[in-house]
Amino acid sequence: MPNSRGSRETACALPSQFAGAGFIGLEFAATARIKGLEVDLLELASRVMARAVTAEVSEYFQKQHTAAGIRIHLGVQATAIEASGGKVSGVSLSDGRHIPADLVVVGVGVLPNAELAAEAGLPVASGIIVNDHLLTADPDISAIGDCALFESPRFGGSLRLESVQNATDHARCVAARLTGADKPYDGQPWFWSDQGDDKLQMVGLTTGYDRVVLRGDPSRKAFSAFCYRGDKLLGIESVNRAGDHMFGRRLLPAGGSITPEQAADQNFDLKKALG
Ligand SMILES: Cc1cc2nc3c(=O)[nH]c(=O)nc-3n(C[C@H](O)[C@H](O)[C@H](O)COP(=O)(O)OP(=O)(O)OC[C@H]3O[C@@H](n4cnc5c(N)ncnc54)[C@H](O)[C@@H]3O)c2cc1C
């Protein structure tokens, strides 16, 4: 449905070899659609938010956005943004198609501004390298937030995360060190994304999961995907189920878990599992 100015928008959610892609394009697309604009969403991967969420959650959001009238093009690569008369006119795709547009939003992820650190002689890779106390190789320089590639004993490797939780918890960790309460950073990652009427909340890092257990019902627009490796709960993706998300935010930092059978059982009382 064109808006009153006959406007047409293309939200390009291009995958990035660095980070991001998915949330921002979908959030923008959902809002633009609610405002009555026509939206085409372009995505190289075979499903939306493929890097970040389970196939079950991708499928739910893909259905919701499609039902709202967003045209989702999967497995396509934008190769050029075209202009005519000094204004954007559309996007060319690698399969030869051309999608007309008068506004293009490119949500392809970000690169950290690590140049200053590199110029100062600090080790930099996909971010500014810091240890598990968020210290660089120079004991007087810390790096926190999106730009920090930090050592995580909890997850057994280096992480660079882009989230408000990560940035603010990093800040607390360094502030504690500076005020005499030094301890390793051990924050529990959590994220959110509001898309149309749906609230997606994620807790934990689910890399390497081999089993997904659903709690709730996607057809009732309220469910969570509990992600397991073996019997160990790695993380929870919740759609309009804030209680499940908050359960994960209390359980996971303490190293707790519930069995896949308990997660699937609607009658299992999550609060009791917190003790
Ligand atoms: C559109 C968008 C939506 C988002 N939505 C969410 C969300 O829903 N939930 C969520 O958890 N996260 C979200 N994020 C991510 C979140 O905003 C970031 O993780 C968070 O802002 C990181 O904080 P930061 O302080 O590390 O970096 P920033 O907020 O990026 O701040 C870094 C600042 O440093 C400045 N800077 C860079 N280099 C230099 C330099 N050499 N000298 C001086 N200043 C410099 C930059 O200009 C910038 O102002 C979103 C991000 C974007 C872009």
mmCIF file of C-alpha atoms and ligand atoms in Angstrom:
data_model
loop_
_atom_site.group_PDB
_atom_site.id
_atom_site.type_symbol
_atom_site.label_atom_id
_atom_site.label_comp_id
_atom_site.label_asym_id
_atom_site.label_seq_id
_atom_site.Cartn_x
_atom_site.Cartn_y
_atom_site.Cartn_z
ATOM 1 C CA MET A 1 0.000 0.000 0.000
ATOM 2 C CA PRO A 2 1.702 3.247 -1.089
ATOM 3 C CA ASN A 3 1.594 6.096 1.399
ATOM 4 C CA SER A 4 -0.018 9.437 0.634
ATOM 5 C CA ARG A 5 3.100 10.587 -1.210
ATOM 6 C CA GLY A 6 3.279 7.362 -3.197
ATOM 7 C CA SER A 7 6.484 6.614 -1.346
ATOM 8 C CA ARG A 8 8.181 3.257 -1.571
ATOM 9 C CA GLU A 9 10.888 2.071 0.787
ATOM 10 C CA THR A 10 13.397 -0.687 0.569
ATOM 11 C CA ALA A 11 14.919 -1.820 3.819
ATOM 12 C CA CYS A 12 18.101 -3.649 2.951
ATOM 13 C CA ALA A 13 19.095 -6.075 5.668
ATOM 14 C CA LEU A 14 22.326 -7.260 4.169
ATOM 15 C CA PRO A 15 24.377 -9.819 6.025
ATOM 16 C CA SER A 16 27.688 -8.641 7.288
ATOM 17 C CA GLN A 17 30.880 -10.499 7.645
ATOM 18 C CA PHE A 18 31.492 -8.464 10.777
ATOM 19 C CA ALA A 19 28.412 -8.327 12.966
ATOM 20 C CA GLY A 20 24.833 -7.223 12.991
ATOM 21 C CA ALA A 21 22.284 -7.430 10.193
ATOM 22 C CA GLY A 22 18.812 -8.579 10.943
ATOM 23 C CA PHE A 23 17.469 -6.736 13.938
ATOM 24 C CA ILE A 24 17.811 -3.200 12.646
ATOM 25 C CA GLY A 25 16.494 -3.973 9.159
ATOM 26 C CA LEU A 26 13.488 -5.828 10.563
ATOM 27 C CA GLU A 27 12.705 -3.214 13.203
ATOM 28 C CA PHE A 28 12.837 -0.506 10.563
ATOM 29 C CA ALA A 29 10.782 -2.537 8.100
ATOM 30 C CA ALA A 30 8.071 -3.262 10.687
ATOM 31 C CA THR A 31 7.780 0.378 11.686
ATOM 32 C CA ALA A 32 7.766 1.626 8.090
ATOM 33 C CA ARG A 33 5.033 -0.855 7.264
ATOM 34 C CA ILE A 34 2.936 0.232 10.258
ATOM 35 C CA LYS A 35 3.259 3.770 8.879
ATOM 36 C CA GLY A 36 1.729 2.498 5.635
ATOM 37 C CA LEU A 37 4.845 2.428 3.469
ATOM 38 C CA GLU A 38 5.647 -0.336 1.026
ATOM 39 C CA VAL A 39 8.683 -2.295 2.142
ATOM 40 C CA ASP A 40 10.980 -4.796 0.470
ATOM 41 C CA LEU A 41 13.425 -6.534 2.770
ATOM 42 C CA LEU A 42 16.575 -7.975 1.174
ATOM 43 C CA GLU A 43 18.579 -10.687 2.894
ATOM 44 C CA LEU A 44 21.444 -12.822 1.651
ATOM 45 C CA ALA A 45 20.849 -15.627 4.146
ATOM 46 C CA SER A 46 18.093 -18.186 3.836
ATOM 47 C CA ARG A 47 16.142 -16.910 6.832
ATOM 48 C CA VAL A 48 15.731 -13.677 8.787
ATOM 49 C CA MET A 49 18.037 -13.037 11.782
ATOM 50 C CA ALA A 50 19.873 -16.235 10.827
ATOM 51 C CA ARG A 51 23.043 -15.226 12.656
ATOM 52 C CA ALA A 52 21.281 -14.439 15.896
ATOM 53 C CA VAL A 53 18.270 -16.680 16.528
ATOM 54 C CA THR A 54 16.989 -20.220 16.074
ATOM 55 C CA ALA A 55 15.107 -21.293 12.959
ATOM 56 C CA GLU A 56 11.919 -21.468 15.043
ATOM 57 C CA VAL A 57 12.110 -17.797 16.001
ATOM 58 C CA SER A 58 13.156 -16.783 12.463
ATOM 59 C CA GLU A 59 10.136 -18.574 11.059
ATOM 60 C CA TYR A 60 7.758 -16.871 13.463
ATOM 61 C CA PHE A 61 9.028 -13.385 12.612
ATOM 62 C CA GLN A 62 9.149 -14.104 8.905
ATOM 63 C CA LYS A 63 5.477 -15.083 9.031
ATOM 64 C CA GLN A 64 4.543 -12.017 11.058
ATOM 65 C CA HIS A 65 6.347 -9.588 8.764
ATOM 66 C CA THR A 66 5.010 -11.263 5.636
ATOM 67 C CA ALA A 67 1.470 -11.149 7.033
ATOM 68 C CA ALA A 68 1.975 -7.430 7.684
ATOM 69 C CA GLY A 69 2.713 -6.974 3.983
ATOM 70 C CA ILE A 70 6.502 -6.759 3.972
ATOM 71 C CA ARG A 71 8.011 -8.436 0.920
ATOM 72 C CA ILE A 72 10.923 -10.495 2.190
ATOM 73 C CA HIS A 73 13.513 -11.559 -0.396
ATOM 74 C CA LEU A 74 15.792 -14.249 0.993
ATOM 75 C CA GLY A 75 18.964 -15.566 -0.578
ATOM 76 C CA VAL A 76 19.493 -12.380 -2.572
ATOM 77 C CA GLN A 77 22.417 -10.019 -2.633
ATOM 78 C CA ALA A 78 22.142 -6.299 -3.252
ATOM 79 C CA THR A 79 24.871 -5.336 -5.680
ATOM 80 C CA ALA A 80 24.178 -1.661 -6.299
ATOM 81 C CA ILE A 81 22.072 1.241 -5.106
ATOM 82 C CA GLU A 82 20.948 3.129 -8.166
ATOM 83 C CA ALA A 83 20.153 6.794 -8.553
ATOM 84 C CA SER A 84 18.337 8.903 -11.056
ATOM 85 C CA GLY A 85 18.284 12.704 -11.159
ATOM 86 C CA GLY A 86 20.320 12.897 -7.984
ATOM 87 C CA LYS A 87 17.869 10.718 -6.026
ATOM 88 C CA VAL A 88 17.948 7.049 -5.146
ATOM 89 C CA SER A 89 15.802 5.023 -7.534
ATOM 90 C CA GLY A 90 16.260 1.438 -6.438
ATOM 91 C CA VAL A 91 18.476 -1.493 -5.651
ATOM 92 C CA SER A 92 19.954 -4.007 -8.097
ATOM 93 C CA LEU A 93 20.199 -7.619 -7.060
ATOM 94 C CA SER A 94 22.739 -10.256 -8.025
ATOM 95 C CA ASP A 95 19.992 -12.308 -9.693
ATOM 96 C CA GLY A 96 19.432 -9.481 -12.185
ATOM 97 C CA ARG A 97 16.324 -8.051 -10.591
ATOM 98 C CA HIS A 98 15.858 -4.376 -9.824
ATOM 99 C CA ILE A 99 13.710 -3.264 -6.890
ATOM 100 C CA PRO A 100 12.482 0.322 -7.169
ATOM 101 C CA ALA A 101 12.844 2.453 -4.045
ATOM 102 C CA ASP A 102 12.979 6.077 -3.029
ATOM 103 C CA LEU A 103 14.569 5.376 0.319
ATOM 104 C CA VAL A 104 17.147 2.727 1.096
ATOM 105 C CA VAL A 105 18.140 1.785 4.640
ATOM 106 C CA VAL A 106 21.306 -0.255 4.787
ATOM 107 C CA GLY A 107 21.441 -2.300 7.988
ATOM 108 C CA VAL A 108 24.562 -4.364 7.431
ATOM 109 C CA GLY A 109 26.316 -4.310 10.771
ATOM 110 C CA VAL A 110 29.065 -2.117 12.138
ATOM 111 C CA LEU A 111 32.837 -1.932 12.364
ATOM 112 C CA PRO A 112 34.302 -0.799 15.674
ATOM 113 C CA ASN A 113 36.333 2.426 15.656
ATOM 114 C CA ALA A 114 39.555 0.786 16.794
ATOM 115 C CA GLU A 115 41.928 3.039 14.836
ATOM 116 C CA LEU A 116 42.866 5.174 17.838
ATOM 117 C CA ALA A 117 43.839 2.083 19.839
ATOM 118 C CA ALA A 118 45.815 0.643 16.912
ATOM 119 C CA GLU A 119 47.663 3.933 16.429
ATOM 120 C CA ALA A 120 48.524 3.865 20.142
ATOM 121 C CA GLY A 121 50.182 0.484 19.573
ATOM 122 C CA LEU A 122 47.508 -1.606 21.302
ATOM 123 C CA PRO A 123 46.669 -5.059 19.922
ATOM 124 C CA VAL A 124 43.540 -4.930 17.760
ATOM 125 C CA ALA A 125 41.749 -7.717 15.906
ATOM 126 C CA SER A 126 37.989 -7.570 15.253
ATOM 127 C CA GLY A 127 37.952 -5.121 18.162
ATOM 128 C CA ILE A 128 40.329 -3.710 20.750
ATOM 129 C CA ILE A 129 41.793 -6.729 22.513
ATOM 130 C CA VAL A 130 41.284 -6.738 26.283
ATOM 131 C CA ASN A 131 41.676 -9.386 28.955
ATOM 132 C CA ASP A 132 38.964 -10.662 31.262
ATOM 133 C CA HIS A 133 39.356 -7.492 33.355
ATOM 134 C CA LEU A 134 38.740 -5.388 30.226
ATOM 135 C CA LEU A 135 42.328 -4.127 30.272
ATOM 136 C CA THR A 136 44.309 -3.628 27.077
ATOM 137 C CA ALA A 137 47.996 -4.518 26.857
ATOM 138 C CA ASP A 138 48.600 -1.156 28.555
ATOM 139 C CA PRO A 139 47.612 -1.364 32.246
ATOM 140 C CA ASP A 140 46.403 2.237 32.121
ATOM 141 C CA ILE A 141 44.017 1.719 29.195
ATOM 142 C CA SER A 142 40.733 -0.195 29.280
ATOM 143 C CA ALA A 143 38.330 -0.751 26.401
ATOM 144 C CA ILE A 144 34.624 -1.392 26.940
ATOM 145 C CA GLY A 145 31.424 -1.757 24.985
ATOM 146 C CA ASP A 146 30.997 -2.495 21.284
ATOM 147 C CA CYS A 147 34.672 -1.901 20.461
ATOM 148 C CA ALA A 148 36.074 -4.354 23.023
ATOM 149 C CA LEU A 149 37.096 -7.874 22.064
ATOM 150 C CA PHE A 150 37.165 -9.326 25.552
ATOM 151 C CA GLU A 151 38.319 -12.599 27.035
ATOM 152 C CA SER A 152 35.381 -14.453 28.551
ATOM 153 C CA PRO A 153 36.107 -17.281 31.005
ATOM 154 C CA ARG A 154 32.344 -17.970 31.146
ATOM 155 C CA PHE A 155 32.115 -18.658 27.419
ATOM 156 C CA GLY A 156 35.689 -19.854 26.948
ATOM 157 C CA GLY A 157 36.998 -17.492 24.284
ATOM 158 C CA SER A 158 37.055 -13.971 22.961
ATOM 159 C CA LEU A 159 33.795 -12.108 22.458
ATOM 160 C CA ARG A 160 32.794 -8.806 20.928
ATOM 161 C CA LEU A 161 29.166 -8.023 21.617
ATOM 162 C CA GLU A 162 26.984 -5.142 20.539
ATOM 163 C CA SER A 163 24.328 -4.505 23.154
ATOM 164 C CA VAL A 164 23.356 -2.011 25.804
ATOM 165 C CA GLN A 165 23.714 -4.704 28.488
ATOM 166 C CA ASN A 166 27.284 -5.447 27.414
ATOM 167 C CA ALA A 167 28.287 -1.767 27.316
ATOM 168 C CA THR A 168 26.763 -0.850 30.681
ATOM 169 C CA ASP A 169 27.980 -3.987 32.486
ATOM 170 C CA HIS A 170 31.482 -3.401 31.073
ATOM 171 C CA ALA A 171 31.330 0.136 32.434
ATOM 172 C CA ARG A 172 30.331 -1.154 35.882
ATOM 173 C CA CYS A 173 33.198 -3.666 35.834
ATOM 174 C CA VAL A 174 35.839 -1.030 35.060
ATOM 175 C CA ALA A 175 34.313 1.425 37.546
ATOM 176 C CA ALA A 176 34.517 -1.290 40.217
ATOM 177 C CA ARG A 177 38.193 -1.891 39.391
ATOM 178 C CA LEU A 178 38.993 1.792 39.570
ATOM 179 C CA THR A 179 37.335 2.017 42.968
ATOM 180 C CA GLY A 180 39.167 -0.965 44.440
ATOM 181 C CA ALA A 181 36.777 -3.859 43.759
ATOM 182 C CA ASP A 182 38.661 -5.518 40.912
ATOM 183 C CA LYS A 183 37.178 -8.727 39.541
ATOM 184 C CA PRO A 184 36.931 -10.404 36.116
ATOM 185 C CA TYR A 185 34.074 -9.424 33.851
ATOM 186 C CA ASP A 186 31.390 -12.100 34.008
ATOM 187 C CA GLY A 187 28.260 -10.474 32.597
ATOM 188 C CA GLN A 188 25.405 -12.560 31.258
ATOM 189 C CA PRO A 189 24.558 -11.345 27.727
ATOM 190 C CA TRP A 190 20.981 -10.381 26.978
ATOM 191 C CA PHE A 191 19.388 -8.572 24.058
ATOM 192 C CA TRP A 192 16.023 -7.392 22.843
ATOM 193 C CA SER A 193 14.324 -6.385 19.625
ATOM 194 C CA ASP A 194 10.876 -4.815 19.200
ATOM 195 C CA GLN A 195 9.386 -5.667 15.824
ATOM 196 C CA GLY A 196 5.854 -4.471 15.210
ATOM 197 C CA ASP A 197 3.723 -5.730 18.100
ATOM 198 C CA ASP A 198 6.210 -8.443 19.015
ATOM 199 C CA LYS A 199 8.885 -8.252 21.668
ATOM 200 C CA LEU A 200 11.823 -10.597 21.207
ATOM 201 C CA GLN A 201 14.109 -11.040 24.213
ATOM 202 C CA MET A 202 17.199 -13.205 24.279
ATOM 203 C CA VAL A 203 19.412 -14.274 27.144
ATOM 204 C CA GLY A 204 22.618 -16.285 26.964
ATOM 205 C CA LEU A 205 24.779 -17.145 23.973
ATOM 206 C CA THR A 206 23.396 -20.087 22.036
ATOM 207 C CA THR A 207 26.355 -20.791 19.741
ATOM 208 C CA GLY A 208 26.716 -24.544 19.356
ATOM 209 C CA TYR A 209 23.194 -25.488 20.446
ATOM 210 C CA ASP A 210 22.016 -28.873 19.222
ATOM 211 C CA ARG A 211 18.458 -28.938 20.513
ATOM 212 C CA VAL A 212 15.611 -26.456 20.702
ATOM 213 C CA VAL A 213 12.639 -26.953 23.023
ATOM 214 C CA LEU A 214 9.582 -24.748 22.625
ATOM 215 C CA ARG A 215 7.626 -23.542 25.626
ATOM 216 C CA GLY A 216 4.359 -21.806 24.828
ATOM 217 C CA ASP A 217 2.748 -21.620 21.424
ATOM 218 C CA PRO A 218 3.890 -19.651 18.347
ATOM 219 C CA SER A 219 0.327 -19.714 17.013
ATOM 220 C CA ARG A 220 -0.755 -17.818 20.151
ATOM 221 C CA LYS A 221 2.081 -15.324 19.592
ATOM 222 C CA ALA A 222 3.768 -16.183 22.888
ATOM 223 C CA PHE A 223 6.521 -18.754 23.103
ATOM 224 C CA SER A 224 10.146 -19.297 24.036
ATOM 225 C CA ALA A 225 12.868 -21.352 22.397
ATOM 226 C CA PHE A 226 15.047 -22.989 25.041
ATOM 227 C CA CYS A 227 18.403 -23.806 23.415
ATOM 228 C CA TYR A 228 20.425 -26.755 24.660
ATOM 229 C CA ARG A 229 23.760 -28.356 24.005
ATOM 230 C CA GLY A 230 23.187 -31.854 25.321
ATOM 231 C CA ASP A 231 21.288 -31.340 28.555
ATOM 232 C CA LYS A 232 22.834 -27.951 29.280
ATOM 233 C CA LEU A 233 20.658 -24.887 28.765
ATOM 234 C CA LEU A 234 22.661 -22.280 26.799
ATOM 235 C CA GLY A 235 20.076 -19.591 26.282
ATOM 236 C CA ILE A 236 16.435 -18.668 25.848
ATOM 237 C CA GLU A 237 14.804 -16.711 23.027
ATOM 238 C CA SER A 238 11.413 -15.402 24.126
ATOM 239 C CA VAL A 239 8.658 -13.912 22.001
ATOM 240 C CA ASN A 240 6.135 -12.007 24.117
ATOM 241 C CA ARG A 241 7.081 -14.172 27.143
ATOM 242 C CA ALA A 242 8.904 -11.773 29.444
ATOM 243 C CA GLY A 243 8.601 -14.210 32.357
ATOM 244 C CA ASP A 244 10.688 -16.844 30.560
ATOM 245 C CA HIS A 245 13.300 -14.215 29.712
ATOM 246 C CA MET A 246 13.569 -13.009 33.296
ATOM 247 C CA PHE A 247 13.806 -16.632 34.424
ATOM 248 C CA GLY A 248 16.840 -17.064 32.145
ATOM 249 C CA ARG A 249 18.412 -13.851 33.406
ATOM 250 C CA ARG A 250 18.310 -15.250 36.931
ATOM 251 C CA LEU A 251 19.093 -18.896 36.178
ATOM 252 C CA LEU A 252 21.939 -18.665 33.652
ATOM 253 C CA PRO A 253 24.358 -16.349 35.515
ATOM 254 C CA ALA A 254 24.281 -18.815 38.404
ATOM 255 C CA GLY A 255 25.201 -21.641 36.025
ATOM 256 C CA GLY A 256 21.767 -23.209 36.487
ATOM 257 C CA SER A 257 19.813 -25.314 34.035
ATOM 258 C CA ILE A 258 16.536 -27.155 33.722
ATOM 259 C CA THR A 259 16.044 -30.284 31.673
ATOM 260 C CA PRO A 260 14.583 -30.104 28.169
ATOM 261 C CA GLU A 261 11.572 -32.055 29.470
ATOM 262 C CA GLN A 262 10.976 -29.501 32.217
ATOM 263 C CA ALA A 263 11.278 -26.640 29.709
ATOM 264 C CA ALA A 264 8.667 -28.230 27.452
ATOM 265 C CA ASP A 265 6.271 -28.913 30.320
ATOM 266 C CA GLN A 266 3.913 -25.933 30.681
ATOM 267 C CA ASN A 267 3.027 -27.119 34.170
ATOM 268 C CA PHE A 268 6.638 -27.055 35.326
ATOM 269 C CA ASP A 269 7.015 -24.069 37.645
ATOM 270 C CA LEU A 270 10.045 -22.079 36.510
ATOM 271 C CA LYS A 271 10.085 -20.041 39.723
ATOM 272 C CA LYS A 272 10.569 -23.185 41.777
ATOM 273 C CA ALA A 273 13.636 -24.051 39.683
ATOM 274 C CA LEU A 274 15.236 -20.814 40.876
ATOM 275 C CA GLY A 275 15.049 -22.107 44.433
HETATM 276 C C1 LIG B 1 20.083 1.556 15.243
HETATM 277 C C2 LIG B 1 20.593 0.782 16.449
HETATM 278 C C3 LIG B 1 19.691 0.125 17.261
HETATM 279 C C4 LIG B 1 20.136 -0.589 18.367
HETATM 280 N N1 LIG B 1 19.229 -1.239 19.175
HETATM 281 C C5 LIG B 1 19.645 -1.907 20.258
HETATM 282 C C6 LIG B 1 18.726 -2.569 21.123
HETATM 283 O O1 LIG B 1 17.518 -2.564 20.886
HETATM 284 N N2 LIG B 1 19.211 -3.230 22.208
HETATM 285 C C7 LIG B 1 20.540 -3.248 22.488
HETATM 286 O O2 LIG B 1 20.932 -3.852 23.505
HETATM 287 N N3 LIG B 1 21.441 -2.647 21.686
HETATM 288 C C8 LIG B 1 21.025 -1.969 20.589
HETATM 289 N N4 LIG B 1 21.938 -1.362 19.776
HETATM 290 C C9 LIG B 1 23.369 -1.475 20.117
HETATM 291 C C10 LIG B 1 23.731 -0.447 21.179
HETATM 292 O O3 LIG B 1 23.332 0.841 20.743
HETATM 293 C C11 LIG B 1 25.250 -0.480 21.386
HETATM 294 O O4 LIG B 1 25.630 -1.790 21.767
HETATM 295 C C12 LIG B 1 25.688 0.506 22.455
HETATM 296 O O5 LIG B 1 25.353 1.819 22.086
HETATM 297 C C13 LIG B 1 27.199 0.386 22.648
HETATM 298 O O6 LIG B 1 27.656 1.416 23.483
HETATM 299 P P1 LIG B 1 29.158 1.957 23.303
HETATM 300 O O7 LIG B 1 29.287 3.041 24.295
HETATM 301 O O8 LIG B 1 30.105 0.805 23.304
HETATM 302 O O9 LIG B 1 29.223 2.521 21.795
HETATM 303 P P2 LIG B 1 28.431 3.750 21.162
HETATM 304 O O10 LIG B 1 27.077 3.918 21.772
HETATM 305 O O11 LIG B 1 28.527 3.529 19.685
HETATM 306 O O12 LIG B 1 29.279 5.000 21.595
HETATM 307 C C14 LIG B 1 30.627 5.177 21.152
HETATM 308 C C15 LIG B 1 30.884 6.672 20.998
HETATM 309 O O13 LIG B 1 32.268 6.879 20.800
HETATM 310 C C16 LIG B 1 32.452 7.841 19.786
HETATM 311 N N5 LIG B 1 33.800 7.644 19.213
HETATM 312 C C17 LIG B 1 34.229 6.673 18.377
HETATM 313 N N6 LIG B 1 35.540 6.833 18.087
HETATM 314 C C18 LIG B 1 35.954 7.931 18.758
HETATM 315 C C19 LIG B 1 37.178 8.617 18.880
HETATM 316 N N7 LIG B 1 38.297 8.211 18.243
HETATM 317 N N8 LIG B 1 37.229 9.706 19.674
HETATM 318 C C20 LIG B 1 36.114 10.125 20.354
HETATM 319 N N9 LIG B 1 34.927 9.523 20.265
HETATM 320 C C21 LIG B 1 34.844 8.440 19.483
HETATM 321 C C22 LIG B 1 31.327 7.555 18.819
HETATM 322 O O14 LIG B 1 31.057 8.674 18.009
HETATM 323 C C23 LIG B 1 30.164 7.239 19.769
HETATM 324 O O15 LIG B 1 29.455 8.390 20.160
HETATM 325 C C24 LIG B 1 21.512 -0.651 18.650
HETATM 326 C C25 LIG B 1 22.437 0.006 17.820
HETATM 327 C C26 LIG B 1 21.975 0.705 16.727
HETATM 328 C C27 LIG B 1 22.989 1.409 15.842
#
